[in-house]
Amino acid sequence: MTKQITTSITINADIETVWRILTDFDNYPKWNSFIKSVSGDVKVGNQIKIKIQGMTFRPTVLVRDEEKELKWLGHLWFKGLFDGEHAFKLSDNGNGTTLFEQRENFCGILVKMFSKQIDEDTKMGFERMNAELKLHAENL
């Protein structure tokens, strides 16, 4: 079973500013109510620690392409049960604005069981974080 959610928002700030905020993990508690913390060395191949709304997991960083994309893969307990590949993607709109996309591909035998929660709570968390990132970047 697989499922994907994708959200996006246009931010009235340049891509450098948005990337700087997105990768300044120490300051997440100041503006990000969805992802409470990110710790560890966020480099490709490294395992990091992420706290999201009462849940802590340790995904592996798959992509860190400066000012373009950050992606990680996490598992609930063990691979194949409930896996999530989370990505942040930034695109320069060429007019001083940035398109910010947040998506997650879920797969595993428990995806169907969590489908409603993914469609409602997880998607709402993504949209809230997108709006908070936009607000923070536009008010610097």
Coordinates of N, CA, C and O in Angstrom, one line a residue:
M1 N 0.8 -1.2 0.0 CA 0.0 0.0 0.0 C 0.9 1.2 0.0 O 1.9 1.3 0.7
T2 N 0.5 2.2 -0.8 CA 1.3 3.5 -0.9 C 0.3 4.6 -0.8 O -0.9 4.5 -1.2
K3 N 0.8 5.8 -0.4 CA 0.0 7.0 -0.3 C 0.9 8.1 -0.4 O 2.0 8.1 0.1
Q4 N 0.5 9.2 -1.0 CA 1.3 10.4 -1.1 C 0.5 11.6 -0.7 O -0.7 11.7 -1.1
I5 N 1.1 12.5 0.0 CA 0.5 13.9 0.2 C 1.5 14.9 -0.2 O 2.7 14.8 0.0
T6 N 1.0 15.9 -0.9 CA 1.8 17.0 -1.4 C 1.1 18.3 -1.1 O -0.1 18.5 -1.3
T7 N 1.9 19.3 -0.5 CA 1.4 20.6 -0.3 C 2.4 21.6 -0.9 O 3.6 21.3 -1.0
S8 N 1.9 22.8 -1.2 CA 2.9 23.8 -1.7 C 2.3 25.2 -1.4 O 1.2 25.4 -1.1
I9 N 3.3 26.2 -1.4 CA 2.9 27.6 -1.1 C 4.0 28.4 -1.8 O 5.1 28.1 -1.9
T10 N 3.5 29.6 -2.2 CA 4.5 30.6 -2.8 C 4.8 31.6 -1.7 O 3.9 32.1 -1.0
I11 N 6.1 31.7 -1.5 CA 6.6 32.6 -0.4 C 7.3 33.8 -1.1 O 8.1 33.7 -2.0
N12 N 6.9 35.0 -0.6 CA 7.4 36.2 -1.1 C 8.8 36.5 -0.5 O 8.9 37.5 0.3
A13 N 9.7 35.7 -0.8 CA 11.1 35.8 -0.3 C 12.0 35.0 -1.3 O 11.5 34.1 -1.9
D14 N 13.3 35.4 -1.4 CA 14.1 34.7 -2.3 C 14.5 33.3 -1.8 O 14.3 33.0 -0.6
I15 N 14.9 32.5 -2.7 CA 15.2 31.1 -2.3 C 16.3 30.9 -1.3 O 16.2 30.0 -0.4
E16 N 17.3 31.8 -1.3 CA 18.3 31.8 -0.3 C 17.8 32.0 1.1 O 18.1 31.3 2.1
T17 N 16.9 32.9 1.3 CA 16.2 33.2 2.6 C 15.4 32.0 3.1 O 15.5 31.6 4.2
V18 N 14.6 31.5 2.2 CA 13.8 30.3 2.5 C 14.6 29.1 2.9 O 14.4 28.5 3.9
W19 N 15.7 28.8 2.2 CA 16.5 27.7 2.5 C 17.2 27.9 3.8 O 17.3 27.0 4.6
R20 N 17.7 29.1 4.1 CA 18.4 29.4 5.3 C 17.5 29.2 6.5 O 17.9 28.6 7.5
I21 N 16.2 29.6 6.4 CA 15.2 29.4 7.5 C 15.0 27.9 7.6 O 14.9 27.3 8.7
L22 N 14.7 27.2 6.5 CA 14.4 25.8 6.5 C 15.5 24.9 7.1 O 15.2 23.9 7.8
T23 N 16.7 25.3 6.9 CA 17.8 24.5 7.4 C 18.5 25.0 8.7 O 19.5 24.5 9.2
D24 N 17.8 26.0 9.3 CA 18.3 26.5 10.6 C 17.4 25.8 11.7 O 16.5 26.4 12.3
F25 N 17.8 24.6 11.9 CA 17.0 23.7 12.8 C 16.9 24.1 14.2 O 15.9 23.9 14.9
D26 N 18.0 24.8 14.7 CA 18.0 25.3 16.1 C 16.8 26.3 16.3 O 16.4 26.4 17.4
N27 N 16.4 27.0 15.3 CA 15.3 28.0 15.4 C 13.9 27.5 15.1 O 13.0 28.3 15.2
Y28 N 13.8 26.2 14.8 CA 12.5 25.7 14.5 C 11.4 26.0 15.6 O 10.3 26.3 15.3
P29 N 11.8 25.8 16.9 CA 10.8 26.1 18.0 C 10.2 27.5 17.9 O 9.1 27.8 18.4
K30 N 11.0 28.4 17.3 CA 10.5 29.8 17.3 C 9.4 30.1 16.3 O 8.7 31.0 16.4
W31 N 9.3 29.2 15.2 CA 8.3 29.5 14.2 C 7.6 28.2 13.7 O 6.5 28.4 13.1
N32 N 8.1 27.1 14.0 CA 7.5 25.8 13.4 C 6.7 25.0 14.4 O 7.3 24.4 15.3
S33 N 5.4 25.0 14.3 CA 4.6 24.3 15.3 C 4.4 22.8 14.9 O 3.9 22.0 15.6
F34 N 4.8 22.4 13.7 CA 4.7 21.1 13.2 C 5.9 20.2 13.5 O 5.8 19.2 14.2
I35 N 7.1 20.6 13.1 CA 8.3 19.9 13.4 C 8.9 20.6 14.6 O 9.4 21.7 14.5
K36 N 8.9 19.9 15.7 CA 9.4 20.6 17.0 C 10.9 20.7 17.0 O 11.4 21.7 17.5
S37 N 11.6 19.7 16.5 CA 13.0 19.8 16.5 C 13.6 18.8 15.5 O 13.0 17.8 15.1
V38 N 14.8 19.2 15.0 CA 15.6 18.3 14.1 C 17.0 18.4 14.7 O 17.6 19.5 14.9
S39 N 17.6 17.2 15.0 CA 18.9 17.2 15.6 C 19.8 16.2 14.9 O 19.3 15.2 14.3
G40 N 21.1 16.4 15.0 CA 22.0 15.5 14.3 C 22.7 16.3 13.2 O 22.3 17.4 12.8
D41 N 23.6 15.6 12.5 CA 24.4 16.2 11.4 C 23.6 15.9 10.1 O 23.5 14.8 9.7
V42 N 22.9 16.9 9.6 CA 21.9 16.7 8.5 C 22.7 16.7 7.2 O 22.8 17.6 6.4
K43 N 23.4 15.5 6.9 CA 24.1 15.3 5.7 C 23.7 13.9 5.1 O 23.2 13.0 5.9
V44 N 23.8 13.8 3.8 CA 23.4 12.6 3.1 C 24.0 11.3 3.8 O 25.2 11.3 4.0
G45 N 23.2 10.4 4.1 CA 23.7 9.1 4.7 C 23.6 9.1 6.2 O 23.6 8.0 6.8
N46 N 23.4 10.2 6.8 CA 23.4 10.3 8.3 C 22.0 10.1 8.8 O 21.0 10.5 8.2
Q47 N 21.9 9.5 10.0 CA 20.6 9.4 10.7 C 20.5 10.6 11.6 O 21.4 11.0 12.3
I48 N 19.3 11.2 11.5 CA 19.0 12.4 12.4 C 17.8 12.0 13.3 O 17.2 11.0 13.1
K49 N 17.5 12.9 14.2 CA 16.4 12.8 15.1 C 15.4 13.9 14.9 O 15.8 15.1 14.9
I50 N 14.2 13.5 14.7 CA 13.1 14.5 14.5 C 12.0 14.3 15.4 O 11.5 13.1 15.6
K51 N 11.5 15.4 16.0 CA 10.3 15.3 16.9 C 9.2 16.1 16.2 O 9.3 17.2 15.8
I52 N 8.1 15.4 16.0 CA 6.9 15.9 15.4 C 5.7 15.6 16.3 O 5.4 14.4 16.5
Q53 N 5.0 16.6 16.8 CA 3.7 16.5 17.5 C 3.6 15.1 18.3 O 2.8 14.3 18.0
G54 N 4.5 15.0 19.3 CA 4.4 13.9 20.2 C 5.0 12.6 19.7 O 4.8 11.5 20.2
M55 N 5.7 12.7 18.6 CA 6.3 11.5 18.0 C 7.8 11.8 17.7 O 8.1 12.9 17.2
T56 N 8.7 10.9 18.0 CA 10.1 11.0 17.7 C 10.5 9.9 16.8 O 10.1 8.7 17.0
F57 N 11.2 10.2 15.7 CA 11.7 9.2 14.8 C 13.1 9.5 14.3 O 13.6 10.7 14.5
R58 N 13.8 8.6 13.8 CA 15.2 8.7 13.4 C 15.4 8.3 11.9 O 15.9 7.2 11.6
P59 N 15.1 9.2 11.0 CA 15.2 8.9 9.6 C 16.7 9.1 9.1 O 17.5 9.7 9.8
T60 N 16.9 8.6 7.9 CA 18.2 8.8 7.2 C 18.1 9.8 6.1 O 17.1 9.8 5.3
V61 N 19.0 10.7 6.1 CA 19.0 11.8 5.1 C 19.4 11.2 3.7 O 20.4 10.5 3.6
L62 N 18.5 11.4 2.7 CA 18.7 10.9 1.4 C 19.3 12.0 0.5 O 20.1 11.6 -0.4
V63 N 18.8 13.2 0.6 CA 19.2 14.3 -0.3 C 19.4 15.6 0.5 O 18.5 15.9 1.3
R64 N 20.4 16.3 0.3 CA 20.6 17.6 0.7 C 21.3 18.4 -0.4 O 22.5 18.4 -0.5
D65 N 20.4 19.0 -1.2 CA 20.9 19.7 -2.4 C 20.6 21.2 -2.1 O 19.5 21.7 -2.1
E66 N 21.7 21.9 -1.7 CA 21.6 23.3 -1.2 C 20.6 24.2 -2.1 O 20.8 24.2 -3.3
E67 N 19.7 24.8 -1.4 CA 18.7 25.7 -2.0 C 17.8 25.0 -3.0 O 17.1 25.7 -3.7
K68 N 17.7 23.7 -2.9 CA 16.8 23.0 -3.8 C 16.0 21.9 -3.1 O 14.7 21.9 -3.3
E69 N 16.6 21.0 -2.4 CA 15.8 19.9 -1.8 C 16.5 19.3 -0.6 O 17.7 19.2 -0.5
L70 N 15.7 18.9 0.3 CA 16.1 18.2 1.5 C 15.1 17.0 1.7 O 13.9 17.2 1.6
K71 N 15.6 15.8 1.7 CA 14.8 14.6 1.8 C 15.4 13.6 2.8 O 16.6 13.4 2.8
W72 N 14.4 12.9 3.5 CA 14.8 11.9 4.4 C 13.9 10.7 4.3 O 12.7 10.8 3.9
L73 N 14.3 9.5 4.8 CA 13.5 8.3 4.8 C 13.4 7.8 6.2 O 14.5 7.5 6.8
G74 N 12.2 7.6 6.8 CA 12.0 7.1 8.1 C 11.2 5.9 8.1 O 10.4 5.6 7.2
H75 N 11.3 5.1 9.2 CA 10.5 3.9 9.3 C 9.9 3.8 10.7 O 10.5 4.3 11.7
L76 N 8.7 3.3 10.8 CA 8.0 3.0 12.1 C 8.5 1.6 12.5 O 8.2 0.6 11.8
W77 N 9.3 1.5 13.5 CA 9.8 0.3 14.1 C 10.8 -0.4 13.1 O 12.0 -0.5 13.4
F78 N 10.3 -0.9 12.0 CA 11.2 -1.6 11.0 C 10.7 -1.3 9.6 O 9.5 -1.1 9.4
K79 N 11.6 -1.5 8.6 CA 11.4 -1.2 7.2 C 10.2 -2.1 6.7 O 10.2 -3.3 7.0
G80 N 9.3 -1.4 6.0 CA 8.2 -2.2 5.4 C 6.9 -2.1 6.1 O 5.9 -2.5 5.6
L81 N 7.0 -1.7 7.4 CA 5.8 -1.6 8.2 C 5.0 -0.3 7.9 O 3.8 -0.3 7.6
F82 N 5.7 0.8 8.1 CA 5.1 2.1 7.8 C 6.3 3.0 7.5 O 7.0 3.5 8.4
D83 N 6.6 3.2 6.2 CA 7.8 4.0 5.9 C 7.3 5.3 5.3 O 6.3 5.4 4.6
G84 N 8.1 6.4 5.6 CA 7.8 7.7 5.0 C 9.0 8.4 4.4 O 10.0 8.5 5.1
E85 N 8.9 8.7 3.2 CA 10.0 9.5 2.5 C 9.5 10.9 2.4 O 8.6 11.3 1.7
H86 N 10.1 11.8 3.2 CA 9.7 13.2 3.4 C 10.6 14.1 2.6 O 11.8 13.9 2.6
A87 N 10.0 15.0 1.8 CA 10.9 15.9 1.0 C 10.4 17.4 1.1 O 9.2 17.6 1.2
F88 N 11.3 18.3 1.2 CA 11.1 19.7 1.0 C 11.8 20.1 -0.3 O 12.9 19.8 -0.5
K89 N 11.0 20.8 -1.1 CA 11.6 21.2 -2.4 C 11.4 22.7 -2.6 O 10.3 23.1 -2.4
L90 N 12.4 23.4 -3.0 CA 12.3 24.8 -3.3 C 12.6 25.1 -4.8 O 13.5 24.5 -5.4
S91 N 11.8 26.0 -5.3 CA 12.0 26.4 -6.7 C 11.9 27.9 -6.8 O 11.1 28.6 -6.2
D92 N 12.9 28.5 -7.5 CA 13.0 29.9 -7.7 C 12.0 30.3 -8.8 O 12.2 29.8 -9.9
N93 N 11.1 31.2 -8.4 CA 10.1 31.6 -9.4 C 10.6 32.7 -10.4 O 9.9 33.1 -11.3
G94 N 11.8 33.2 -10.1 CA 12.4 34.1 -11.0 C 12.0 35.6 -10.8 O 12.4 36.4 -11.6
N95 N 11.1 35.8 -9.8 CA 10.6 37.1 -9.6 C 10.8 37.5 -8.1 O 10.0 38.4 -7.6
G96 N 11.7 36.9 -7.4 CA 12.0 37.2 -6.0 C 11.1 36.3 -5.1 O 11.2 36.5 -3.8
T97 N 10.3 35.4 -5.6 CA 9.5 34.6 -4.8 C 10.0 33.1 -4.9 O 10.7 32.8 -5.9
T98 N 9.6 32.3 -4.0 CA 10.0 30.9 -4.0 C 8.8 30.0 -3.8 O 7.9 30.3 -3.0
L99 N 8.7 28.9 -4.6 CA 7.7 27.9 -4.5 C 8.3 26.9 -3.5 O 9.3 26.3 -3.8
F100 N 7.6 26.7 -2.4 CA 8.0 25.7 -1.4 C 7.0 24.5 -1.5 O 5.8 24.7 -1.4
E101 N 7.6 23.3 -1.7 CA 6.7 22.1 -1.8 C 7.2 21.2 -0.6 O 8.4 21.0 -0.4
Q102 N 6.2 20.6 0.0 CA 6.4 19.6 1.1 C 5.6 18.4 0.7 O 4.4 18.5 0.4
R103 N 6.3 17.3 0.6 CA 5.5 16.0 0.3 C 6.1 14.9 1.1 O 7.2 14.9 1.6
E104 N 5.2 13.8 1.2 CA 5.7 12.6 1.8 C 5.0 11.4 1.0 O 3.8 11.5 0.7
N105 N 5.9 10.5 0.7 CA 5.4 9.2 0.1 C 5.4 8.2 1.3 O 6.5 7.9 1.8
F106 N 4.3 7.6 1.5 CA 4.2 6.6 2.5 C 4.0 5.2 1.9 O 3.3 5.1 0.8
C107 N 4.6 4.2 2.4 CA 4.4 2.8 2.0 C 4.6 1.9 3.1 O 5.2 2.2 4.2
G108 N 4.0 0.7 3.0 CA 4.1 -0.3 4.0 C 2.7 -0.9 4.3 O 1.7 -0.4 3.9
I109 N 2.7 -1.9 5.1 CA 1.5 -2.7 5.4 C 0.5 -1.9 6.3 O -0.7 -2.2 6.3
L110 N 1.0 -0.9 7.0 CA 0.1 -0.2 7.9 C -0.4 1.1 7.3 O -1.2 1.9 8.0
V111 N 0.0 1.4 6.1 CA -0.5 2.7 5.5 C -2.0 2.8 5.4 O -2.6 3.8 5.7
K112 N -2.6 1.7 5.0 CA -4.1 1.7 4.9 C -4.7 2.0 6.3 O -5.7 2.8 6.4
M113 N -4.2 1.5 7.3 CA -4.7 1.7 8.7 C -4.6 3.2 9.1 O -5.5 3.7 9.8
F114 N -3.5 3.9 8.6 CA -3.3 5.3 9.0 C -3.8 6.2 7.9 O -3.5 7.4 8.0
S115 N -4.4 5.8 6.9 CA -4.8 6.6 5.7 C -5.6 7.8 6.1 O -5.3 8.9 5.6
K116 N -6.6 7.7 6.9 CA -7.4 8.8 7.3 C -6.6 9.9 8.1 O -6.7 11.1 7.9
Q117 N -5.8 9.4 9.0 CA -4.9 10.3 9.8 C -3.9 11.1 8.9 O -3.7 12.2 9.1
I118 N -3.4 10.4 7.9 CA -2.5 11.0 6.9 C -3.2 12.1 6.1 O -2.7 13.2 6.0
D119 N -4.4 11.8 5.6 CA -5.2 12.7 4.9 C -5.6 13.9 5.7 O -5.7 15.0 5.1
E120 N -5.9 13.8 6.9 CA -6.4 14.9 7.7 C -5.2 15.5 8.6 O -4.8 16.6 8.3
D121 N -4.7 14.8 9.6 CA -3.8 15.4 10.5 C -2.4 15.7 9.9 O -1.9 16.8 10.1
T122 N -1.9 14.8 9.1 CA -0.5 15.0 8.6 C -0.6 16.1 7.5 O 0.3 17.0 7.5
K123 N -1.6 16.1 6.6 CA -1.7 17.1 5.6 C -1.9 18.5 6.2 O -1.3 19.5 5.8
M124 N -2.7 18.5 7.3 CA -3.0 19.8 8.0 C -1.7 20.3 8.6 O -1.4 21.5 8.6
G125 N -0.9 19.4 9.2 CA 0.4 19.8 9.7 C 1.4 20.4 8.7 O 2.1 21.4 8.9
F126 N 1.4 19.7 7.5 CA 2.2 20.3 6.4 C 1.8 21.7 6.0 O 2.6 22.6 5.9
E127 N 0.5 21.8 5.9 CA -0.1 23.1 5.4 C 0.2 24.2 6.5 O 0.5 25.3 6.1
R128 N 0.1 23.8 7.8 CA 0.4 24.8 8.8 C 1.9 25.2 8.8 O 2.2 26.4 8.9
M129 N 2.8 24.2 8.7 CA 4.2 24.5 8.6 C 4.5 25.4 7.4 O 5.3 26.4 7.5
N130 N 3.9 25.1 6.2 CA 4.1 25.9 5.0 C 3.7 27.4 5.3 O 4.5 28.3 5.0
A131 N 2.6 27.6 5.9 CA 2.1 28.9 6.2 C 3.0 29.6 7.2 O 3.3 30.8 7.1
E132 N 3.5 28.9 8.2 CA 4.4 29.5 9.2 C 5.8 29.8 8.6 O 6.3 30.9 8.9
L133 N 6.2 29.0 7.7 CA 7.5 29.3 7.0 C 7.3 30.6 6.1 O 8.2 31.4 6.1
K134 N 6.2 30.6 5.4 CA 5.9 31.8 4.6 C 5.9 33.1 5.5 O 6.5 34.1 5.2
L135 N 5.2 33.0 6.6 CA 5.0 34.2 7.5 C 6.4 34.6 8.0 O 6.8 35.8 8.0
H136 N 7.2 33.6 8.5 CA 8.5 33.9 9.0 C 9.4 34.5 7.9 O 10.1 35.5 8.2
A137 N 9.5 33.9 6.8 CA 10.3 34.4 5.7 C 9.9 35.8 5.2 O 10.8 36.6 4.9
E138 N 8.7 36.1 5.2 CA 8.2 37.3 4.6 C 8.3 38.5 5.7 O 8.2 39.6 5.3
N139 N 8.5 38.1 6.9 CA 8.6 39.1 8.0 C 10.0 39.4 8.5 O 10.2 40.0 9.5
L140 N 11.0 38.9 7.8 CA 12.4 39.1 8.2 C 12.8 40.5 7.8 O 12.4 41.1 6.9

